[in-house]
Amino acid sequence: LILLTFVVLPGHSTSQIPEVLSFDGNSWSMFYFPLDMVKETETWHKSQDFKDNSSNTGCWRRYIGHWSIIDNKLILTEAVWEEAVKDSLHRTKFVDVKLSRVFKYYSKYATPQGIFASWINDTIRIGRGNLIRDLFIGCDPNLEEEALLIIEKGVVKKVEYFHNGIVQGRSIDDFLKAINNDSLSWDGISKKVNRLIFEMKVNHDENGHISSFDLTFYKLTPEQEAIMKPRVLELLGKHRNDIPVKHILGKYVTEICTLPILRHKKDKAK
């Protein structure tokens, strides 16, 4: 069973199907693409393996590598392409088509078990389980169970395991509703200002508690910002327990986000 979680590739904002890694008795999503790190990939992509294999936005590389850690070595056991076919009821399903020529074009790295990725000197992140941190442009998703594989010349030298989770809050949308439904003084601010827009960066202490906020306001004069910033900070502090905090790879994180606070009609009338 392949867990179809997603990853952003450099240069592509569309979520990408990850590689699959068999490791430690489990199947993991691997947010790394070893085959693309060497020049052989260019020749392989010109072969018959890709003749009828059109690219799509969900998998720009046009293959999914299946990997295993064998004797601490990162080994490619097969490469496949998920082809859409229609069943007898005209329903679309996906079947794996093996891309067998990968072993020909990467033959210099061949071993009895498969292709040994001896060119990799890097830290590779893998994950499995429930989605904890969703995908957005420029950032990979995070899953409930993750590990960092520290690899030298294709050999796993060290493994660090992490259990990711949600510490507090549900979503930034819930927090946004909470602060907009609360009261905020607009005294001293022109009626022409209908809303505040600001970037919020949350700082945490070592226990994950929210310790402070860094705010950047947009479209306010310095005088207006001087009036509203203390009020907004007080409002955010009041609802700090509604802010989503996650524990990811051993660190407490809250996404930097840009938020609006709308001016209520009763405040416009003042």
mmCIF file of C-alpha atoms in Angstrom:
data_model
loop_
_atom_site.group_PDB
_atom_site.id
_atom_site.type_symbol
_atom_site.label_atom_id
_atom_site.label_comp_id
_atom_site.label_asym_id
_atom_site.label_seq_id
_atom_site.Cartn_x
_atom_site.Cartn_y
_atom_site.Cartn_z
ATOM 1 C CA LEU A 1 0.000 0.000 0.000
ATOM 2 C CA ILE A 2 1.465 3.325 -1.086
ATOM 3 C CA LEU A 3 0.602 6.318 1.052
ATOM 4 C CA LEU A 4 0.070 9.162 -1.394
ATOM 5 C CA THR A 5 1.287 12.150 0.514
ATOM 6 C CA PHE A 6 2.934 14.986 -1.348
ATOM 7 C CA VAL A 7 6.059 17.088 -1.658
ATOM 8 C CA VAL A 8 6.979 20.303 -3.466
ATOM 9 C CA LEU A 9 9.821 20.000 -5.931
ATOM 10 C CA PRO A 10 12.156 22.963 -6.497
ATOM 11 C CA GLY A 11 10.736 24.839 -9.457
ATOM 12 C CA HIS A 12 7.274 23.259 -9.163
ATOM 13 C CA SER A 13 4.553 24.676 -6.943
ATOM 14 C CA THR A 14 2.243 21.701 -7.550
ATOM 15 C CA SER A 15 2.321 18.948 -4.935
ATOM 16 C CA GLN A 16 4.346 15.922 -6.021
ATOM 17 C CA ILE A 17 3.918 12.221 -5.299
ATOM 18 C CA PRO A 18 6.920 11.180 -3.176
ATOM 19 C CA GLU A 19 9.199 8.198 -3.575
ATOM 20 C CA VAL A 20 8.445 5.027 -1.566
ATOM 21 C CA LEU A 21 10.942 3.621 0.934
ATOM 22 C CA SER A 22 10.829 0.255 2.705
ATOM 23 C CA PHE A 23 12.693 0.717 5.971
ATOM 24 C CA ASP A 24 12.584 -0.567 9.528
ATOM 25 C CA GLY A 25 9.718 -2.928 8.672
ATOM 26 C CA ASN A 26 7.477 -0.126 7.384
ATOM 27 C CA SER A 27 6.599 1.653 4.155
ATOM 28 C CA TRP A 28 7.510 5.356 4.220
ATOM 29 C CA SER A 29 7.023 8.350 1.954
ATOM 30 C CA MET A 30 10.456 9.663 0.977
ATOM 31 C CA PHE A 31 10.654 13.406 0.332
ATOM 32 C CA TYR A 32 13.777 13.152 -1.771
ATOM 33 C CA PHE A 33 14.515 12.061 -5.343
ATOM 34 C CA PRO A 34 17.921 10.333 -5.567
ATOM 35 C CA LEU A 35 17.689 9.367 -9.248
ATOM 36 C CA ASP A 36 17.475 13.022 -10.264
ATOM 37 C CA MET A 37 20.799 13.810 -8.567
ATOM 38 C CA VAL A 38 23.009 12.283 -11.295
ATOM 39 C CA LYS A 39 23.338 12.843 -15.045
ATOM 40 C CA GLU A 40 22.010 9.363 -15.948
ATOM 41 C CA THR A 41 18.468 10.622 -15.423
ATOM 42 C CA GLU A 42 18.649 12.728 -18.619
ATOM 43 C CA THR A 43 19.527 9.709 -20.796
ATOM 44 C CA TRP A 44 16.964 7.498 -19.068
ATOM 45 C CA HIS A 45 14.183 10.035 -19.687
ATOM 46 C CA LYS A 46 14.886 9.825 -23.436
ATOM 47 C CA SER A 47 14.391 6.042 -23.459
ATOM 48 C CA GLN A 48 11.354 3.927 -24.384
ATOM 49 C CA ASP A 49 10.354 3.886 -20.705
ATOM 50 C CA PHE A 50 8.943 7.374 -21.218
ATOM 51 C CA LYS A 51 7.618 7.064 -24.794
ATOM 52 C CA ASP A 52 3.980 6.752 -23.729
ATOM 53 C CA ASN A 53 4.511 8.264 -20.319
ATOM 54 C CA SER A 54 3.259 11.843 -20.434
ATOM 55 C CA SER A 55 4.048 14.172 -17.555
ATOM 56 C CA ASN A 56 1.394 15.524 -15.252
ATOM 57 C CA THR A 57 1.464 18.225 -12.613
ATOM 58 C CA GLY A 58 1.322 15.640 -9.817
ATOM 59 C CA CYS A 59 4.537 13.912 -10.899
ATOM 60 C CA TRP A 60 6.776 16.051 -13.080
ATOM 61 C CA ARG A 61 9.612 13.509 -12.946
ATOM 62 C CA ARG A 62 7.321 10.885 -14.585
ATOM 63 C CA TYR A 63 8.285 7.992 -12.329
ATOM 64 C CA ILE A 64 7.969 6.779 -8.740
ATOM 65 C CA GLY A 65 11.025 5.071 -7.301
ATOM 66 C CA HIS A 66 10.623 2.184 -4.866
ATOM 67 C CA TRP A 67 13.561 2.027 -2.484
ATOM 68 C CA SER A 68 14.771 -0.165 0.365
ATOM 69 C CA ILE A 69 17.452 0.099 3.006
ATOM 70 C CA ILE A 70 19.419 -3.141 2.567
ATOM 71 C CA ASP A 71 22.476 -3.682 4.739
ATOM 72 C CA ASN A 72 22.277 0.047 5.557
ATOM 73 C CA LYS A 73 22.490 0.905 1.846
ATOM 74 C CA LEU A 74 19.929 2.973 -0.078
ATOM 75 C CA ILE A 75 18.854 0.656 -2.907
ATOM 76 C CA LEU A 76 16.376 1.251 -5.749
ATOM 77 C CA THR A 77 14.428 -1.975 -6.283
ATOM 78 C CA GLU A 78 12.125 -0.742 -9.044
ATOM 79 C CA ALA A 79 10.727 2.338 -10.767
ATOM 80 C CA VAL A 80 7.102 2.552 -11.860
ATOM 81 C CA TRP A 81 4.658 4.870 -13.537
ATOM 82 C CA GLU A 82 1.029 5.087 -12.446
ATOM 83 C CA GLU A 83 -1.051 4.775 -15.609
ATOM 84 C CA ALA A 84 -4.734 5.716 -15.655
ATOM 85 C CA VAL A 85 -6.964 2.990 -17.152
ATOM 86 C CA LYS A 86 -10.723 2.475 -17.418
ATOM 87 C CA ASP A 87 -12.404 -0.612 -15.970
ATOM 88 C CA SER A 88 -15.502 -2.327 -17.385
ATOM 89 C CA LEU A 89 -17.716 0.282 -15.700
ATOM 90 C CA HIS A 90 -15.649 3.115 -17.211
ATOM 91 C CA ARG A 91 -14.227 4.052 -13.834
ATOM 92 C CA THR A 92 -10.692 5.382 -13.763
ATOM 93 C CA LYS A 93 -8.111 3.484 -11.752
ATOM 94 C CA PHE A 94 -4.334 3.581 -11.648
ATOM 95 C CA VAL A 95 -2.033 0.648 -12.283
ATOM 96 C CA ASP A 96 1.731 0.463 -11.870
ATOM 97 C CA VAL A 97 3.741 0.147 -15.074
ATOM 98 C CA LYS A 98 7.320 -0.947 -14.467
ATOM 99 C CA LEU A 99 10.053 1.194 -16.019
ATOM 100 C CA SER A 100 12.592 -1.589 -16.428
ATOM 101 C CA ARG A 101 15.171 0.370 -18.442
ATOM 102 C CA VAL A 102 16.194 2.280 -15.325
ATOM 103 C CA PHE A 103 18.539 -0.618 -14.528
ATOM 104 C CA LYS A 104 20.218 -0.257 -17.911
ATOM 105 C CA TYR A 105 20.878 3.451 -17.669
ATOM 106 C CA TYR A 106 22.060 3.303 -14.047
ATOM 107 C CA SER A 107 24.020 0.086 -14.596
ATOM 108 C CA LYS A 108 27.260 1.548 -13.199
ATOM 109 C CA TYR A 109 25.518 1.559 -9.783
ATOM 110 C CA ALA A 110 23.942 -1.908 -10.147
ATOM 111 C CA THR A 111 24.134 -4.531 -7.387
ATOM 112 C CA PRO A 112 22.323 -7.872 -7.040
ATOM 113 C CA GLN A 113 19.682 -6.123 -4.900
ATOM 114 C CA GLY A 114 19.157 -3.152 -7.248
ATOM 115 C CA ILE A 115 20.660 0.276 -7.911
ATOM 116 C CA PHE A 116 22.892 1.418 -5.073
ATOM 117 C CA ALA A 117 22.594 5.221 -4.638
ATOM 118 C CA SER A 118 26.275 5.612 -3.738
ATOM 119 C CA TRP A 119 26.232 9.217 -4.990
ATOM 120 C CA ILE A 120 24.023 10.426 -2.119
ATOM 121 C CA ASN A 121 25.655 12.428 0.664
ATOM 122 C CA ASP A 122 22.761 14.145 2.361
ATOM 123 C CA THR A 123 20.058 14.026 5.019
ATOM 124 C CA ILE A 124 16.825 12.491 3.738
ATOM 125 C CA ARG A 125 13.476 13.002 5.434
ATOM 126 C CA ILE A 126 10.900 10.215 5.374
ATOM 127 C CA GLY A 127 7.427 10.071 6.894
ATOM 128 C CA ARG A 128 4.337 7.939 7.455
ATOM 129 C CA GLY A 129 0.996 8.203 9.232
ATOM 130 C CA ASN A 130 -1.497 11.041 9.466
ATOM 131 C CA LEU A 131 -0.897 14.446 7.935
ATOM 132 C CA ILE A 132 0.129 16.922 10.656
ATOM 133 C CA ARG A 133 1.356 19.917 8.723
ATOM 134 C CA ASP A 134 -0.300 20.560 5.404
ATOM 135 C CA LEU A 135 1.442 21.410 2.188
ATOM 136 C CA PHE A 136 1.863 24.962 1.032
ATOM 137 C CA ILE A 137 4.096 26.417 -1.653
ATOM 138 C CA GLY A 138 7.754 26.143 -0.741
ATOM 139 C CA CYS A 139 7.244 23.693 2.092
ATOM 140 C CA ASP A 140 6.929 19.919 2.290
ATOM 141 C CA PRO A 141 4.125 18.321 4.324
ATOM 142 C CA ASN A 142 4.883 16.717 7.661
ATOM 143 C CA LEU A 143 3.444 13.381 8.737
ATOM 144 C CA GLU A 144 2.832 11.960 12.188
ATOM 145 C CA GLU A 145 5.913 9.727 12.223
ATOM 146 C CA GLU A 146 9.085 11.002 10.580
ATOM 147 C CA ALA A 147 12.764 10.152 10.480
ATOM 148 C CA LEU A 148 15.915 11.811 9.207
ATOM 149 C CA LEU A 149 18.353 9.470 7.491
ATOM 150 C CA ILE A 150 21.904 10.802 7.482
ATOM 151 C CA ILE A 151 23.539 9.212 4.449
ATOM 152 C CA GLU A 152 27.161 9.153 3.333
ATOM 153 C CA LYS A 153 28.023 7.655 -0.064
ATOM 154 C CA GLY A 154 24.651 5.913 -0.101
ATOM 155 C CA VAL A 155 25.079 4.320 3.317
ATOM 156 C CA VAL A 156 22.837 5.189 6.271
ATOM 157 C CA LYS A 157 25.113 6.367 9.078
ATOM 158 C CA LYS A 158 22.532 7.656 11.540
ATOM 159 C CA VAL A 159 18.751 7.727 11.981
ATOM 160 C CA GLU A 160 16.780 10.247 14.041
ATOM 161 C CA TYR A 161 13.126 9.475 14.753
ATOM 162 C CA PHE A 162 10.442 12.075 15.489
ATOM 163 C CA HIS A 163 6.801 11.968 16.530
ATOM 164 C CA ASN A 164 5.054 15.050 15.155
ATOM 165 C CA GLY A 165 1.795 16.318 16.566
ATOM 166 C CA ILE A 166 -0.596 19.185 17.184
ATOM 167 C CA VAL A 167 0.051 20.770 20.593
ATOM 168 C CA GLN A 168 -2.851 23.217 20.667
ATOM 169 C CA GLY A 169 -5.454 24.862 18.469
ATOM 170 C CA ARG A 170 -7.133 23.480 15.392
ATOM 171 C CA SER A 171 -6.582 25.761 12.407
ATOM 172 C CA ILE A 172 -5.530 29.302 11.635
ATOM 173 C CA ASP A 173 -9.036 29.846 10.220
ATOM 174 C CA ASP A 174 -10.553 29.170 13.645
ATOM 175 C CA PHE A 175 -8.129 31.630 15.214
ATOM 176 C CA LEU A 176 -8.956 34.239 12.558
ATOM 177 C CA LYS A 177 -12.681 33.878 13.277
ATOM 178 C CA ALA A 178 -12.067 34.232 17.007
ATOM 179 C CA ILE A 179 -10.153 37.520 16.745
ATOM 180 C CA ASN A 180 -12.601 38.959 14.203
ATOM 181 C CA ASN A 181 -15.595 38.104 16.372
ATOM 182 C CA ASP A 182 -14.017 39.829 19.359
ATOM 183 C CA SER A 183 -14.040 43.570 19.986
ATOM 184 C CA LEU A 184 -11.160 45.865 19.032
ATOM 185 C CA SER A 185 -11.038 49.604 19.662
ATOM 186 C CA TRP A 186 -10.657 51.729 16.511
ATOM 187 C CA ASP A 187 -10.610 55.042 18.376
ATOM 188 C CA GLY A 188 -8.282 57.541 16.711
ATOM 189 C CA ILE A 189 -8.354 55.731 13.344
ATOM 190 C CA SER A 190 -9.907 57.276 10.235
ATOM 191 C CA LYS A 191 -13.251 55.830 9.111
ATOM 192 C CA LYS A 192 -11.608 55.226 5.724
ATOM 193 C CA VAL A 193 -9.584 52.380 7.259
ATOM 194 C CA ASN A 194 -11.917 49.388 6.961
ATOM 195 C CA ARG A 195 -9.531 46.651 7.997
ATOM 196 C CA LEU A 196 -6.095 45.835 9.318
ATOM 197 C CA ILE A 197 -3.734 43.537 7.453
ATOM 198 C CA PHE A 198 -0.671 42.275 9.239
ATOM 199 C CA GLU A 199 1.877 39.482 9.189
ATOM 200 C CA MET A 200 2.093 37.513 12.417
ATOM 201 C CA LYS A 201 5.163 35.605 13.538
ATOM 202 C CA VAL A 202 4.718 33.628 16.746
ATOM 203 C CA ASN A 203 7.593 33.009 19.162
ATOM 204 C CA HIS A 204 7.572 30.026 21.538
ATOM 205 C CA ASP A 205 9.433 29.203 24.723
ATOM 206 C CA GLU A 206 11.215 25.878 25.214
ATOM 207 C CA ASN A 207 7.979 24.231 26.365
ATOM 208 C CA GLY A 208 6.033 25.327 23.300
ATOM 209 C CA HIS A 209 4.072 28.090 25.033
ATOM 210 C CA ILE A 210 3.539 31.256 23.023
ATOM 211 C CA SER A 211 5.846 33.892 24.472
ATOM 212 C CA SER A 212 5.501 36.842 22.082
ATOM 213 C CA PHE A 213 4.427 38.066 18.658
ATOM 214 C CA ASP A 214 6.300 39.883 15.904
ATOM 215 C CA LEU A 215 3.881 41.914 13.789
ATOM 216 C CA THR A 216 4.311 43.694 10.471
ATOM 217 C CA PHE A 217 1.404 45.956 9.478
ATOM 218 C CA TYR A 218 0.503 46.888 5.914
ATOM 219 C CA LYS A 219 -1.106 50.096 4.600
ATOM 220 C CA LEU A 220 -1.048 51.939 7.934
ATOM 221 C CA THR A 221 0.682 55.214 8.591
ATOM 222 C CA PRO A 222 3.297 55.176 11.371
ATOM 223 C CA GLU A 223 0.834 57.083 13.564
ATOM 224 C CA GLN A 224 -1.947 54.573 12.921
ATOM 225 C CA GLU A 225 0.374 51.646 13.611
ATOM 226 C CA ALA A 226 1.471 53.197 16.899
ATOM 227 C CA ILE A 227 -2.198 53.328 17.948
ATOM 228 C CA MET A 228 -3.297 49.889 16.739
ATOM 229 C CA LYS A 229 -0.283 47.697 17.440
ATOM 230 C CA PRO A 230 -0.716 47.576 21.252
ATOM 231 C CA ARG A 231 -4.426 46.864 20.810
ATOM 232 C CA VAL A 232 -3.805 44.036 18.348
ATOM 233 C CA LEU A 233 -1.114 42.553 20.591
ATOM 234 C CA GLU A 234 -3.581 42.558 23.484
ATOM 235 C CA LEU A 235 -6.207 40.890 21.275
ATOM 236 C CA LEU A 236 -3.777 38.203 20.091
ATOM 237 C CA GLY A 237 -2.664 37.527 23.643
ATOM 238 C CA LYS A 238 -6.270 37.059 24.690
ATOM 239 C CA HIS A 239 -6.698 34.356 22.029
ATOM 240 C CA ARG A 240 -3.244 32.816 22.190
ATOM 241 C CA ASN A 241 -4.722 29.422 23.106
ATOM 242 C CA ASP A 242 -6.632 29.384 19.812
ATOM 243 C CA ILE A 243 -3.423 29.651 17.781
ATOM 244 C CA PRO A 244 -2.347 26.330 16.243
ATOM 245 C CA VAL A 245 1.006 25.131 17.574
ATOM 246 C CA LYS A 246 2.646 21.993 16.208
ATOM 247 C CA HIS A 247 5.621 19.954 17.313
ATOM 248 C CA ILE A 248 7.583 19.195 14.142
ATOM 249 C CA LEU A 249 10.956 17.446 14.024
ATOM 250 C CA GLY A 250 11.602 18.269 17.669
ATOM 251 C CA LYS A 251 10.648 21.955 17.428
ATOM 252 C CA TYR A 252 7.516 23.947 18.215
ATOM 253 C CA VAL A 253 6.212 25.778 15.161
ATOM 254 C CA THR A 254 3.395 28.074 14.130
ATOM 255 C CA GLU A 255 3.265 29.109 10.498
ATOM 256 C CA ILE A 256 4.001 32.747 9.708
ATOM 257 C CA CYS A 257 0.766 34.060 8.260
ATOM 258 C CA THR A 258 -0.840 37.250 7.001
ATOM 259 C CA LEU A 259 -4.176 38.007 8.666
ATOM 260 C CA PRO A 260 -6.968 40.569 8.253
ATOM 261 C CA ILE A 261 -9.073 42.080 11.024
ATOM 262 C CA LEU A 262 -12.238 43.656 9.684
ATOM 263 C CA ARG A 263 -13.697 46.792 11.184
ATOM 264 C CA HIS A 264 -17.215 46.182 12.524
ATOM 265 C CA LYS A 265 -20.019 48.378 11.204
ATOM 266 C CA LYS A 266 -20.636 49.863 14.653
ATOM 267 C CA ASP A 267 -16.996 51.018 14.746
ATOM 268 C CA LYS A 268 -17.301 52.668 11.351
ATOM 269 C CA ALA A 269 -20.202 54.742 12.619
ATOM 270 C CA LYS A 270 -18.131 56.303 15.393
#
